[in-house]
PDB file of C-alpha atoms (C1' of nucleotides) in Angstrom:
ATOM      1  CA  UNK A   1      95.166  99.158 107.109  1.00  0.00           C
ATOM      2  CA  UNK A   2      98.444 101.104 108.728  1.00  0.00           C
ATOM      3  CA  UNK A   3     101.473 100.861 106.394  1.00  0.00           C
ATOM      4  CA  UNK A   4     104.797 101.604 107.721  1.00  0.00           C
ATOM      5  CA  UNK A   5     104.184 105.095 107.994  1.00  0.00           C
ATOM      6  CA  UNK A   6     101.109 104.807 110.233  1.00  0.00           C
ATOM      7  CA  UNK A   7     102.673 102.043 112.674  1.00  0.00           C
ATOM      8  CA  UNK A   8     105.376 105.072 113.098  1.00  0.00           C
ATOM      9  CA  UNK A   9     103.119 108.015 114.092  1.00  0.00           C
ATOM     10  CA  UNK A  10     101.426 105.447 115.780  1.00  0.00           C
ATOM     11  CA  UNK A  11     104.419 104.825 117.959  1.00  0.00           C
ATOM     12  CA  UNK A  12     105.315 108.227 118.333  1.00  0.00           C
ATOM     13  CA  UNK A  13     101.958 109.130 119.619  1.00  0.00           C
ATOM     14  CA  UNK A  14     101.915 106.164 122.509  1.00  0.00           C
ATOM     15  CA  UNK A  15     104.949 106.285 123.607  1.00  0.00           C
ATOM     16  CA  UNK A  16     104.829 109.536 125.863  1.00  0.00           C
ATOM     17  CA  UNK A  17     101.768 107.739 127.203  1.00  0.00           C
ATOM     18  CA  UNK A  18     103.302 104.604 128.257  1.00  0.00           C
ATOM     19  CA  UNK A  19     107.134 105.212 128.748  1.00  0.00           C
ATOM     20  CA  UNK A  20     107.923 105.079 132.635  1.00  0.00           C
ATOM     21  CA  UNK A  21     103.859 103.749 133.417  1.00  0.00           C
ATOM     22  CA  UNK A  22     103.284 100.236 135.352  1.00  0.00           C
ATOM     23  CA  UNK A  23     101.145  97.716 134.096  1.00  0.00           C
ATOM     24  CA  UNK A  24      98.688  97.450 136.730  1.00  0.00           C
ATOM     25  CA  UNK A  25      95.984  95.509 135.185  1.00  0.00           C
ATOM     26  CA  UNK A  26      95.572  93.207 131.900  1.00  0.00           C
ATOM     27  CA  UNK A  27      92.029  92.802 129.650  1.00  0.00           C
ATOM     28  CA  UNK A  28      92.632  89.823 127.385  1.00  0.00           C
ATOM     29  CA  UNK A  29      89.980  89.281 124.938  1.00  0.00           C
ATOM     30  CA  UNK A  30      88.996  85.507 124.131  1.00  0.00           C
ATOM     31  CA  UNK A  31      89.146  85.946 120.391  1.00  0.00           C
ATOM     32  CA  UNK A  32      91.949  84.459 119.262  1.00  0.00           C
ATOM     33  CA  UNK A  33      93.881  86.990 116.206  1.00  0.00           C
ATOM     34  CA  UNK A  34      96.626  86.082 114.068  1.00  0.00           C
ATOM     35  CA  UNK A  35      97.710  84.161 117.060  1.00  0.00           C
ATOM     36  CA  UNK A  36      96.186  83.324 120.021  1.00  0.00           C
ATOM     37  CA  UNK A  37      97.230  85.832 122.314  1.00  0.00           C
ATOM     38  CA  UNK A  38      99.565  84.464 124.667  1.00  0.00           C
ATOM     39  CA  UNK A  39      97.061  85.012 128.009  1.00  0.00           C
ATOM     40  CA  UNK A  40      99.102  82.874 130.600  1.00  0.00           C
ATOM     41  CA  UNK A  41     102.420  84.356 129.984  1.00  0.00           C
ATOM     42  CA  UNK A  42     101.410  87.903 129.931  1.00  0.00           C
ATOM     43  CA  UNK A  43      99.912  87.775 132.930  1.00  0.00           C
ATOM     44  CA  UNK A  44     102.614  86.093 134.609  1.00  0.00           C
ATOM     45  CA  UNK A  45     106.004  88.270 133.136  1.00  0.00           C
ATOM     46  CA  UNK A  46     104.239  91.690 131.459  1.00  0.00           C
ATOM     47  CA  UNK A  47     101.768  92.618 134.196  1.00  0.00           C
ATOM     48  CA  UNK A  48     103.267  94.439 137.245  1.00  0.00           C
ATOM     49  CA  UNK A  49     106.469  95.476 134.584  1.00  0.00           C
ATOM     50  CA  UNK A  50     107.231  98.848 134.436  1.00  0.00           C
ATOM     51  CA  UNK A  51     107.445  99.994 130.321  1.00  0.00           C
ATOM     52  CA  UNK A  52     110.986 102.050 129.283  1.00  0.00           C
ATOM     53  CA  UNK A  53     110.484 102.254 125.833  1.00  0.00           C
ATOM     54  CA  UNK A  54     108.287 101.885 122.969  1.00  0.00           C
ATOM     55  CA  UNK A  55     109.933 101.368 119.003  1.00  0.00           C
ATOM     56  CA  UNK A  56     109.104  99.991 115.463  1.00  0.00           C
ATOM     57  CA  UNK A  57     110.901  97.444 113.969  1.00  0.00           C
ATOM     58  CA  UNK A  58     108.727  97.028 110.277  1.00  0.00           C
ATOM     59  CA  UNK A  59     105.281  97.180 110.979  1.00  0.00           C
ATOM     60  CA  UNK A  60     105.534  95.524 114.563  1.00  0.00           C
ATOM     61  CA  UNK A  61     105.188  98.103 117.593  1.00  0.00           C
ATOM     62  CA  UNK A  62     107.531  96.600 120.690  1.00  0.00           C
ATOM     63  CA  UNK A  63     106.918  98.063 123.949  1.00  0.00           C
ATOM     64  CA  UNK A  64     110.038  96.934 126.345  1.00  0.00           C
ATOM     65  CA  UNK A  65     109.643  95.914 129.947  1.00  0.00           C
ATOM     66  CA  UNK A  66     112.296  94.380 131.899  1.00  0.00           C
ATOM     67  CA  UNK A  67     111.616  90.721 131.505  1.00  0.00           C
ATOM     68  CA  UNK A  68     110.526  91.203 127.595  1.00  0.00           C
ATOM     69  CA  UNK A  69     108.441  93.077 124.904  1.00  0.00           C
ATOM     70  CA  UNK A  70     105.409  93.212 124.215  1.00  0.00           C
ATOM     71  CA  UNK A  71     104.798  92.872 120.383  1.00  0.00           C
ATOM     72  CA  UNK A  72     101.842  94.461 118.651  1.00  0.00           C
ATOM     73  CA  UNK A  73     100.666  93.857 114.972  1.00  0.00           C
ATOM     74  CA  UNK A  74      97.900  95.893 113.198  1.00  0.00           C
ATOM     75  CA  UNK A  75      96.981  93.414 110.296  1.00  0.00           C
ATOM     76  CA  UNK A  76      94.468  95.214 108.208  1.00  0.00           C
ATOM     77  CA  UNK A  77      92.135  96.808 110.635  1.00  0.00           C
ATOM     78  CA  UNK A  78      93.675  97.213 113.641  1.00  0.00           C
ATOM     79  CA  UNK A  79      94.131 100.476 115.907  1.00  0.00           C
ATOM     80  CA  UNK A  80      95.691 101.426 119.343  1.00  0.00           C
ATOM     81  CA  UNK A  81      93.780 103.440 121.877  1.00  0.00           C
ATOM     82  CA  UNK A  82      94.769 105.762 124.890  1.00  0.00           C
ATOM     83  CA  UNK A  83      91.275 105.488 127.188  1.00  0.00           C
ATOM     84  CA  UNK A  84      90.282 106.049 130.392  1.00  0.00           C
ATOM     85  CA  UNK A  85      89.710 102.672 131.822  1.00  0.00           C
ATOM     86  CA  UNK A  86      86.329 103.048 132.870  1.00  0.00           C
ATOM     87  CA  UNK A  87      84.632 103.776 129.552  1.00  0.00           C
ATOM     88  CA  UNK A  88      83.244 100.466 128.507  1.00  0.00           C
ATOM     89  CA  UNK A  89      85.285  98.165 126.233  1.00  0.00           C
ATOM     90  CA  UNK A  90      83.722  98.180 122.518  1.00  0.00           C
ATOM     91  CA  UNK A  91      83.223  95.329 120.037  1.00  0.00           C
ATOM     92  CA  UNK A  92      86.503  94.084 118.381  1.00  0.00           C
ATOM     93  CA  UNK A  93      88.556  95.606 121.528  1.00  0.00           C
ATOM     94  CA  UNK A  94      90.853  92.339 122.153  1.00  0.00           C
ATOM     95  CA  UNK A  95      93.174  93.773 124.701  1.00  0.00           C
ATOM     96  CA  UNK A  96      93.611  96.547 127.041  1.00  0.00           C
ATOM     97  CA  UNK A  97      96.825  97.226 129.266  1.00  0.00           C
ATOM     98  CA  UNK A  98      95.811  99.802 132.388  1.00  0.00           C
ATOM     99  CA  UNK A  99      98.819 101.768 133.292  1.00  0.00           C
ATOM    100  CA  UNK A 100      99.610 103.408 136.580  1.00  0.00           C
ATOM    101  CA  UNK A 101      98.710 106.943 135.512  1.00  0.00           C
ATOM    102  CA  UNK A 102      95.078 105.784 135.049  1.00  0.00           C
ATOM    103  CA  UNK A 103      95.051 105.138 130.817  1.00  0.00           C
ATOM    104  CA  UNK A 104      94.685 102.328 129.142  1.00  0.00           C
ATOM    105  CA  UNK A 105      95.942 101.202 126.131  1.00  0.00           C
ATOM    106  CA  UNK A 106      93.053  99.559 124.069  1.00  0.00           C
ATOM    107  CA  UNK A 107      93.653  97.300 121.254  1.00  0.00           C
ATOM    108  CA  UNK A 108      90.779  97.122 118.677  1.00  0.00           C
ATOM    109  CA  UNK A 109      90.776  95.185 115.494  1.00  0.00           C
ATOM    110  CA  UNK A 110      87.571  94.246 113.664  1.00  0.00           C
ATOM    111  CA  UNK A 111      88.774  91.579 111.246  1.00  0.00           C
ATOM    112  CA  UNK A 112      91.729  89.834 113.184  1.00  0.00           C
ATOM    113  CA  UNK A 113      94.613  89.655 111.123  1.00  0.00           C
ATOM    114  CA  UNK A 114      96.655  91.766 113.883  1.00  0.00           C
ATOM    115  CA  UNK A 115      98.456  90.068 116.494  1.00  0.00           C
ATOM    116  CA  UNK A 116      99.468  90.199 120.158  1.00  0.00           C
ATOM    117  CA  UNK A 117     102.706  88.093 120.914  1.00  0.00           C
ATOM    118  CA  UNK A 118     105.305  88.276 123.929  1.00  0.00           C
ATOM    119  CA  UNK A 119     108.952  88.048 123.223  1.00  0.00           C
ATOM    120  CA  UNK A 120     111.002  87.469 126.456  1.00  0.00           C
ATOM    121  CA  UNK A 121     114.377  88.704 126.430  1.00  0.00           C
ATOM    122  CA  UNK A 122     117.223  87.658 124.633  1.00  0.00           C
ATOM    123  CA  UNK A 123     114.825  85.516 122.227  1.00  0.00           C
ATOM    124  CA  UNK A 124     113.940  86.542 118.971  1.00  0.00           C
ATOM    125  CA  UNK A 125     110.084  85.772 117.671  1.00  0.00           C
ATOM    126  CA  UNK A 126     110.259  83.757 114.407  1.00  0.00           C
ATOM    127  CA  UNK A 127     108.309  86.713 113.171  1.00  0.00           C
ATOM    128  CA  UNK A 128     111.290  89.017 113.323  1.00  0.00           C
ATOM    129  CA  UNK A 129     114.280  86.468 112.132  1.00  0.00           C
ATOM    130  CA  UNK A 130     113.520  86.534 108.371  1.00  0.00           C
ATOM    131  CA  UNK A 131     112.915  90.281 108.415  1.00  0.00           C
ATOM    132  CA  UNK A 132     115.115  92.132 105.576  1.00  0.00           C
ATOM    133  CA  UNK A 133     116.435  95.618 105.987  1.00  0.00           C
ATOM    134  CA  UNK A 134     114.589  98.608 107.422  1.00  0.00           C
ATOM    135  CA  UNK A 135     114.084 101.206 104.293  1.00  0.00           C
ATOM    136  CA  UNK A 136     116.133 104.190 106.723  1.00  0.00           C
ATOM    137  CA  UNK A 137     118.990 101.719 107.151  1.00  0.00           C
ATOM    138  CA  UNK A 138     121.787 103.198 105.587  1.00  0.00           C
ATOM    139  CA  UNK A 139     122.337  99.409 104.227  1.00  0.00           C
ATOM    140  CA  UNK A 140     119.284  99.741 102.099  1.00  0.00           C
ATOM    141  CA  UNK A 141     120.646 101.008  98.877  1.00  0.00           C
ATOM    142  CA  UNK A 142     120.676 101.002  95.157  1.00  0.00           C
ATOM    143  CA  UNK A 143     123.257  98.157  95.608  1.00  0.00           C
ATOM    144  CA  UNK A 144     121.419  96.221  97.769  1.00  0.00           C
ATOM    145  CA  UNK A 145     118.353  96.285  95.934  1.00  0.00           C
ATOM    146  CA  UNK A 146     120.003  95.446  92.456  1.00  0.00           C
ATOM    147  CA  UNK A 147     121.919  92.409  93.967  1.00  0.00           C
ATOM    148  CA  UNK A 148     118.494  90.760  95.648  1.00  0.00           C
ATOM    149  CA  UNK A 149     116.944  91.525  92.107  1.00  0.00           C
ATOM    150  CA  UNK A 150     118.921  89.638  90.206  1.00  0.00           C
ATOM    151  CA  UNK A 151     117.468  86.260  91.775  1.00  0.00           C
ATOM    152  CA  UNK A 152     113.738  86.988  91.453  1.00  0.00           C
ATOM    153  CA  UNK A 153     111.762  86.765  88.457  1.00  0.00           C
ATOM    154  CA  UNK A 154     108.587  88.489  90.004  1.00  0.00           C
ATOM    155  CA  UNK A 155     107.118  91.868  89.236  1.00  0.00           C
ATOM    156  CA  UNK A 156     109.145  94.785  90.414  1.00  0.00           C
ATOM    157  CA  UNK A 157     105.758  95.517  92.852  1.00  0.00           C
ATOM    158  CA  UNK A 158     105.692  92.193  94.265  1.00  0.00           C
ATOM    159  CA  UNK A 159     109.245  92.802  95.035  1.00  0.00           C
ATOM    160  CA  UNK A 160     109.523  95.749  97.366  1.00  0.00           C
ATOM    161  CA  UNK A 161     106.642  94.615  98.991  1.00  0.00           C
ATOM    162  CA  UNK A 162     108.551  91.072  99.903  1.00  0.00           C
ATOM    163  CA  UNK A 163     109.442  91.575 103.839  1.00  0.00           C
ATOM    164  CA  UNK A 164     112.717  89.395 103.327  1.00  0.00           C
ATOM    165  CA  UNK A 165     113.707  92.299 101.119  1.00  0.00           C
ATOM    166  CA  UNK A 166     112.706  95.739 103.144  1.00  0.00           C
ATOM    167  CA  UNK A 167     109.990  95.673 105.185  1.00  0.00           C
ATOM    168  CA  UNK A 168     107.450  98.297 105.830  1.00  0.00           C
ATOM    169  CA  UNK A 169     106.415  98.817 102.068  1.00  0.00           C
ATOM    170  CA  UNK A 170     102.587  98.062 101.570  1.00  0.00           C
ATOM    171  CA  UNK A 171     100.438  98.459  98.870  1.00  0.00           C
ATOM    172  CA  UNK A 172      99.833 102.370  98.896  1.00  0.00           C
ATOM    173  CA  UNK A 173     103.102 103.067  99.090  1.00  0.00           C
ATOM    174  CA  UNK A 174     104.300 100.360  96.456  1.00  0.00           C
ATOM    175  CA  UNK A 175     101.848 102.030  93.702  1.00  0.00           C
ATOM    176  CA  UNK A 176     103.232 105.456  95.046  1.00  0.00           C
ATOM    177  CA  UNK A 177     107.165 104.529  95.134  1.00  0.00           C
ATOM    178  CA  UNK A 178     107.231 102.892  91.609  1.00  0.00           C
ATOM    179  CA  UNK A 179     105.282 106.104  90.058  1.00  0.00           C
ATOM    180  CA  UNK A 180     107.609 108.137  92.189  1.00  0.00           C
ATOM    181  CA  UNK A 181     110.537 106.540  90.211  1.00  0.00           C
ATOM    182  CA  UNK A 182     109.001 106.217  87.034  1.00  0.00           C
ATOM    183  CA  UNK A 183     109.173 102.421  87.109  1.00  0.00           C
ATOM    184  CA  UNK A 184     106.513 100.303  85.342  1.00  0.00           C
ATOM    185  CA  UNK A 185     105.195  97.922  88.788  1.00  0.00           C
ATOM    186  CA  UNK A 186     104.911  95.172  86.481  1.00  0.00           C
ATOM    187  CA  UNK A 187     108.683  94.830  85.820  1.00  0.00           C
ATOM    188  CA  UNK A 188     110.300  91.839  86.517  1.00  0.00           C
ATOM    189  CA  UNK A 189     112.669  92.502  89.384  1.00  0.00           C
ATOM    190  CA  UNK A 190     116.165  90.833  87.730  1.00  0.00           C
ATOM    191  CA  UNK A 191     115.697  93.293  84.211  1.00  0.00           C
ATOM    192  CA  UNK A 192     115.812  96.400  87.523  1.00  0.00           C
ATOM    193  CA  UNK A 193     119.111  98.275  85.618  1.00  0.00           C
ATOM    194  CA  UNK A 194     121.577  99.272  88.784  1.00  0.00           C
ATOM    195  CA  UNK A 195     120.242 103.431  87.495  1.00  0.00           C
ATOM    196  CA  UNK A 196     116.699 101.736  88.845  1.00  0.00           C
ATOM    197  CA  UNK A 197     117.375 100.551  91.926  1.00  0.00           C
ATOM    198  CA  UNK A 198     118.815 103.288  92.660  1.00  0.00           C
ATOM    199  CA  UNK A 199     115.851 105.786  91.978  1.00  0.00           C
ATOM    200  CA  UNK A 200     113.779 102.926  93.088  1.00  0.00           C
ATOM    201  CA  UNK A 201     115.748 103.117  96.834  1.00  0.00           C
ATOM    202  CA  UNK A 202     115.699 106.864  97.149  1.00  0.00           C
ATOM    203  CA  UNK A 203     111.541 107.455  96.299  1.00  0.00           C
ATOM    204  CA  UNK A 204     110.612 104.704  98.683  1.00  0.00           C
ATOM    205  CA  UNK A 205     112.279 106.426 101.325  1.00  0.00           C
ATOM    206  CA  UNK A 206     111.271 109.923  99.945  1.00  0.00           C
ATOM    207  CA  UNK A 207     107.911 108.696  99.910  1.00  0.00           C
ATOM    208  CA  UNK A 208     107.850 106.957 103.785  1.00  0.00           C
ATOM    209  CA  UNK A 209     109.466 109.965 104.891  1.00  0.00           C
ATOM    210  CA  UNK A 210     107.191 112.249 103.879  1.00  0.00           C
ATOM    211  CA  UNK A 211     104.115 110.526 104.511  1.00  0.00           C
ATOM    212  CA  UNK A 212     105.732 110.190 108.545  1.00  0.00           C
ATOM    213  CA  UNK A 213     106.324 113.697 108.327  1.00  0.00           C
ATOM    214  CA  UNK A 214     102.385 114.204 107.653  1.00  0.00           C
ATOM    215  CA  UNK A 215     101.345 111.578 110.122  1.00  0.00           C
ATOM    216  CA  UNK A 216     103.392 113.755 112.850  1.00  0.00           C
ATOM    217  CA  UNK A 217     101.380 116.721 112.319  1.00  0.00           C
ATOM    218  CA  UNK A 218      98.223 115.201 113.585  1.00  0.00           C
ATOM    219  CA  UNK A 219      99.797 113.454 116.506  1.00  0.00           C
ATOM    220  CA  UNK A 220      99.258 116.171 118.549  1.00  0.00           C
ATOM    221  CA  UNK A 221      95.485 115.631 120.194  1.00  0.00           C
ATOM    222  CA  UNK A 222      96.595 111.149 119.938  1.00  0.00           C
ATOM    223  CA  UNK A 223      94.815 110.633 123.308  1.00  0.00           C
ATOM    224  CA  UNK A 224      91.595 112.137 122.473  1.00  0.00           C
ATOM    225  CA  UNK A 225      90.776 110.792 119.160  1.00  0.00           C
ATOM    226  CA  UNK A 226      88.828 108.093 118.365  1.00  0.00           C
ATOM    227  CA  UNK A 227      89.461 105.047 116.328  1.00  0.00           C
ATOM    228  CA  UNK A 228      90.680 106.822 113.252  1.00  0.00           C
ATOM    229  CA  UNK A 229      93.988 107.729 115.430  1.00  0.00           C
ATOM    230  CA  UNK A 230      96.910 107.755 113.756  1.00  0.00           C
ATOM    231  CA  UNK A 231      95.560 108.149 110.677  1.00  0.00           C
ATOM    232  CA  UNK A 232      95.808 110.476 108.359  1.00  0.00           C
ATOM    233  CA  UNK A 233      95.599 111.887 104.459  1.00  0.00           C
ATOM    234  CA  UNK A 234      98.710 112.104 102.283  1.00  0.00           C
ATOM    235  CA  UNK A 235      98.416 113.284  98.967  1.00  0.00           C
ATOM    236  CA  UNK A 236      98.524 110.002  96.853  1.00  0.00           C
ATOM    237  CA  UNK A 237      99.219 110.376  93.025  1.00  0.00           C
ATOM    238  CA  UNK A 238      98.384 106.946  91.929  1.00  0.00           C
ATOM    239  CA  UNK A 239      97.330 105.433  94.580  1.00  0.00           C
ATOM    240  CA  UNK A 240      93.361 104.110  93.714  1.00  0.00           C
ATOM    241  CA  UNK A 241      92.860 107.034  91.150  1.00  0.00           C
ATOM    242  CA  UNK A 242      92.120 104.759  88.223  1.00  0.00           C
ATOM    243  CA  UNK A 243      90.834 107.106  85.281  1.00  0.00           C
ATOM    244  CA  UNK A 244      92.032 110.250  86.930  1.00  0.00           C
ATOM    245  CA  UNK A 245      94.785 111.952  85.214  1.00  0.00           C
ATOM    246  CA  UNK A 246      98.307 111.334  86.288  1.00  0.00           C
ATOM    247  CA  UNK A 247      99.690 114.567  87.746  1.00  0.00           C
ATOM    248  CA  UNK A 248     102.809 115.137  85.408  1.00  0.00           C
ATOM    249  CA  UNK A 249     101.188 114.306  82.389  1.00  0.00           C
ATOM    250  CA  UNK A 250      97.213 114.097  82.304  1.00  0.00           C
ATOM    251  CA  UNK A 251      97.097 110.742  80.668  1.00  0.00           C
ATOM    252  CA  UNK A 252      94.277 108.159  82.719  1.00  0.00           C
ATOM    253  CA  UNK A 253      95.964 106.528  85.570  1.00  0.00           C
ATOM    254  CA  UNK A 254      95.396 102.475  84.903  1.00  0.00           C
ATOM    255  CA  UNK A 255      95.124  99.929  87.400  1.00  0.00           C
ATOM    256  CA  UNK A 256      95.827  96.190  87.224  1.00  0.00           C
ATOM    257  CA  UNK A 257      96.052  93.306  89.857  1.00  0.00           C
ATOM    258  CA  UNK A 258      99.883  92.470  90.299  1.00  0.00           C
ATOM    259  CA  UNK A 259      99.818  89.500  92.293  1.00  0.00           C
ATOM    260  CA  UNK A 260      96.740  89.741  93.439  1.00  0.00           C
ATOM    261  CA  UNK A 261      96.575  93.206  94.941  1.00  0.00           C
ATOM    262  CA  UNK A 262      95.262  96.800  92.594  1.00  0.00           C
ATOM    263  CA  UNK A 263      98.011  98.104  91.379  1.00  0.00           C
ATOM    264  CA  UNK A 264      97.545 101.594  90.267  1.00  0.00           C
ATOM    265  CA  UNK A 265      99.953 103.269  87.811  1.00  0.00           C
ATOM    266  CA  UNK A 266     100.752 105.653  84.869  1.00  0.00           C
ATOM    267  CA  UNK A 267     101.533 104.037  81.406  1.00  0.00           C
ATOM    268  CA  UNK A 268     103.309 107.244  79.999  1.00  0.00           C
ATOM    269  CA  UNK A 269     105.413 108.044  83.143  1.00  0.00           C
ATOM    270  CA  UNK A 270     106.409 104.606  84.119  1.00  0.00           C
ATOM    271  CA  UNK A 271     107.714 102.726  81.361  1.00  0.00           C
TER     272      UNK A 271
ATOM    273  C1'  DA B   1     115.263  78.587  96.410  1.00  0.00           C
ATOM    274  C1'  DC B   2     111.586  80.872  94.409  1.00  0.00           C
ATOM    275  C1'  DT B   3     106.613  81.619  92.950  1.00  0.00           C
ATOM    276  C1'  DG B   4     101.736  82.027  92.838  1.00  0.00           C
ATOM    277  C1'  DG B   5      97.655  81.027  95.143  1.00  0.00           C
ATOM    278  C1'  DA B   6      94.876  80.147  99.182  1.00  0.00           C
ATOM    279  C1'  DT B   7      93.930  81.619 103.636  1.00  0.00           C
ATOM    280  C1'  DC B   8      92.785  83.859 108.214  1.00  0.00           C
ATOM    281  C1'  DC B   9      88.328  87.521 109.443  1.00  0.00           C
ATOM    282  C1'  DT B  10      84.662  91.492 109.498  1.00  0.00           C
ATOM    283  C1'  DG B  11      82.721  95.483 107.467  1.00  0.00           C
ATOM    284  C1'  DA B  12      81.852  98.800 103.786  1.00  0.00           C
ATOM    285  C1'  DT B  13      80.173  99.418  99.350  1.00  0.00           C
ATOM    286  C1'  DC B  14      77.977  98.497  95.040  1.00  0.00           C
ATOM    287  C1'  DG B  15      74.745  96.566  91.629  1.00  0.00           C
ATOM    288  C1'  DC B  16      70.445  94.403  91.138  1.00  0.00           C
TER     289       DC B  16
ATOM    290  C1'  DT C   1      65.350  98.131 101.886  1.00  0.00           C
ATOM    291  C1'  DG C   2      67.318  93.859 101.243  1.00  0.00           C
ATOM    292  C1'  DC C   3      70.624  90.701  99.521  1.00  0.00           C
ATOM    293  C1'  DG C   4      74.589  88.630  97.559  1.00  0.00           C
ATOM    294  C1'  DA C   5      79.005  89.562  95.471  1.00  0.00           C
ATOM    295  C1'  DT C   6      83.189  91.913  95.804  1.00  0.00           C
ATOM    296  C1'  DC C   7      86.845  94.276  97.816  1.00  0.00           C
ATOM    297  C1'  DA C   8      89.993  96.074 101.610  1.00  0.00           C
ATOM    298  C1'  DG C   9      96.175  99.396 103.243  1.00  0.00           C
ATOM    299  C1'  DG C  10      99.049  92.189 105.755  1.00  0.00           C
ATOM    300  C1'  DA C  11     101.626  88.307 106.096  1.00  0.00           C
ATOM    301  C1'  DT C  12     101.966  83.313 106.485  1.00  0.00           C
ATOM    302  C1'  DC C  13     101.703  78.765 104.698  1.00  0.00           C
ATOM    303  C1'  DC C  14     101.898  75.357 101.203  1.00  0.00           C
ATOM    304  C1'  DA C  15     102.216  72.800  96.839  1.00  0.00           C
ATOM    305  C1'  DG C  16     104.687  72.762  92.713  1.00  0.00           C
TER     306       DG C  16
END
DNA sequence: ACTGGATCCTGATCGC
DNA sequence: TGCGATCAGGATCCAG
């Protein structure tokens, strides 16, 4: 489910709630995610650590202890939780982390693609070593793009949404980033002209940026929500509005499956 | 080295 | 109302 802009406000929203806290007790589910979740190891180096920070690097959340982080993956259908411990755990809760100031963080994901993993310090998870840039690094740029085009011979969709490449662009935003700069999504990457890339760089960011700035506004109430925390309704233009009229110019937005996924774009605007 | 397809799961929705 | 088919916002793995 979260994209990149989710798994921020997501962040955002936990990390007053954890920064500073002590792990005091650890609820490991039996299921096994992604991964299995790495029971033994937790217990031994996470619980009894006191948390100092909480970031985002792509769509993982890290929260840092002393001896290591503690690595958190939403897959599809996952969510995060602040709870008072002693309301019961629900189906699909996998993991729950009581602090010292008497929360707990819950981890619920229905269909399992999200992950729990431990990273001790000074190691870096294979997850994290093939990673390409971060779509706010000032490194990710028209330039960049245009050089990593000119080796792939996929669609211009497929492309963005490569992790090796930048991470954090899903398929919401893909459909949304390529209308946003008037790029057909089924446009092989290498024919990108440098011009593209270029517009293609600046509305992905435009686009993550502004749906972050969205998600913050309903951080506020994070610890009382229920499962649909975190989320929240951007305006999409393409975005699963097959048939509806594209916004600039009223002709039906199509849709298509690009590499398996619905693709959702405008065939006057996006050439 | 790059590409497309299969795959891990459950739940919501839709047509019959 | 019940039932099967289809689809879902992710990312890895593998054969070619």
């Amino acid at each position: 489910m979260p994209e990149l802009p989710e798994v921020e406000t997501i962040c955002r929203g936990i990390k007053p709630y954890l920064v500073g806290q002590t792990v005091k007790a650890l609820t490991i589910g039996p299921k096994k995610l992604r991964w299995p979740i790495p029971r033994a190891v937790l217990k031994k180096d996470f619980h009894r650590q006191t948390i100092h920070n909480v970031s985002r690097r792509a769509k993982y959340i890290i929260i840092h202890s002393d001896r290591g982080q503690l690595v958190i993956h939403l897959g599809m259908s996952g969510t995060l939780r602040i709870e008072n411990p002693e309301m019961p755990l629900r189906k699909h809760d996998h993991f729950e982390c009581v602090l010292s100031s008497g929360n707990s963080l819950r981890f619920h994901d229905p269909r399992r693609f999200g992950a729990i993993l431990w990273a001790p310090n000074q190691s870096l998870l294979p997850q994290f070593s093939q990673l390409g840039l971060e779509p706010f690094d000032r490194a990710f740029n028209g330039h960049y793009l245009f050089t990593l085009a000119q080796r792939h011979k996929i669609a211009v969709k497929n492309f963005i949404m490569d992790n090796k490449i930048v991470v954090g662009v899903g398929n919401i935003y893909a459909s949304e980033s390529l209308f946003a700069a008037k790029i057909h999504p089924a446009q092989k990457a290498y024919t990108l002209s440098l011009a593209q890339c270029h517009q293609l760089c600046s509305s992905i960011r435009e686009i993550l940026q502004r749906a972050i700035a969205s998600g913050g506004t309903t951080l506020k109430d994070f610890a009382h929500h229920d499962g649909k925390t975190g989320y929240f309704k951007v305006k999409l233009k393409v975005y699963d509005r097959h048939n509806q009229p594209c916004m600039n110019c009223r002709t039906l937005i199509q849709s298509a499956r690009i590499g398996q996924r619905s693709s959702y774009y405008c065939p006057t605007c996006q050439i």
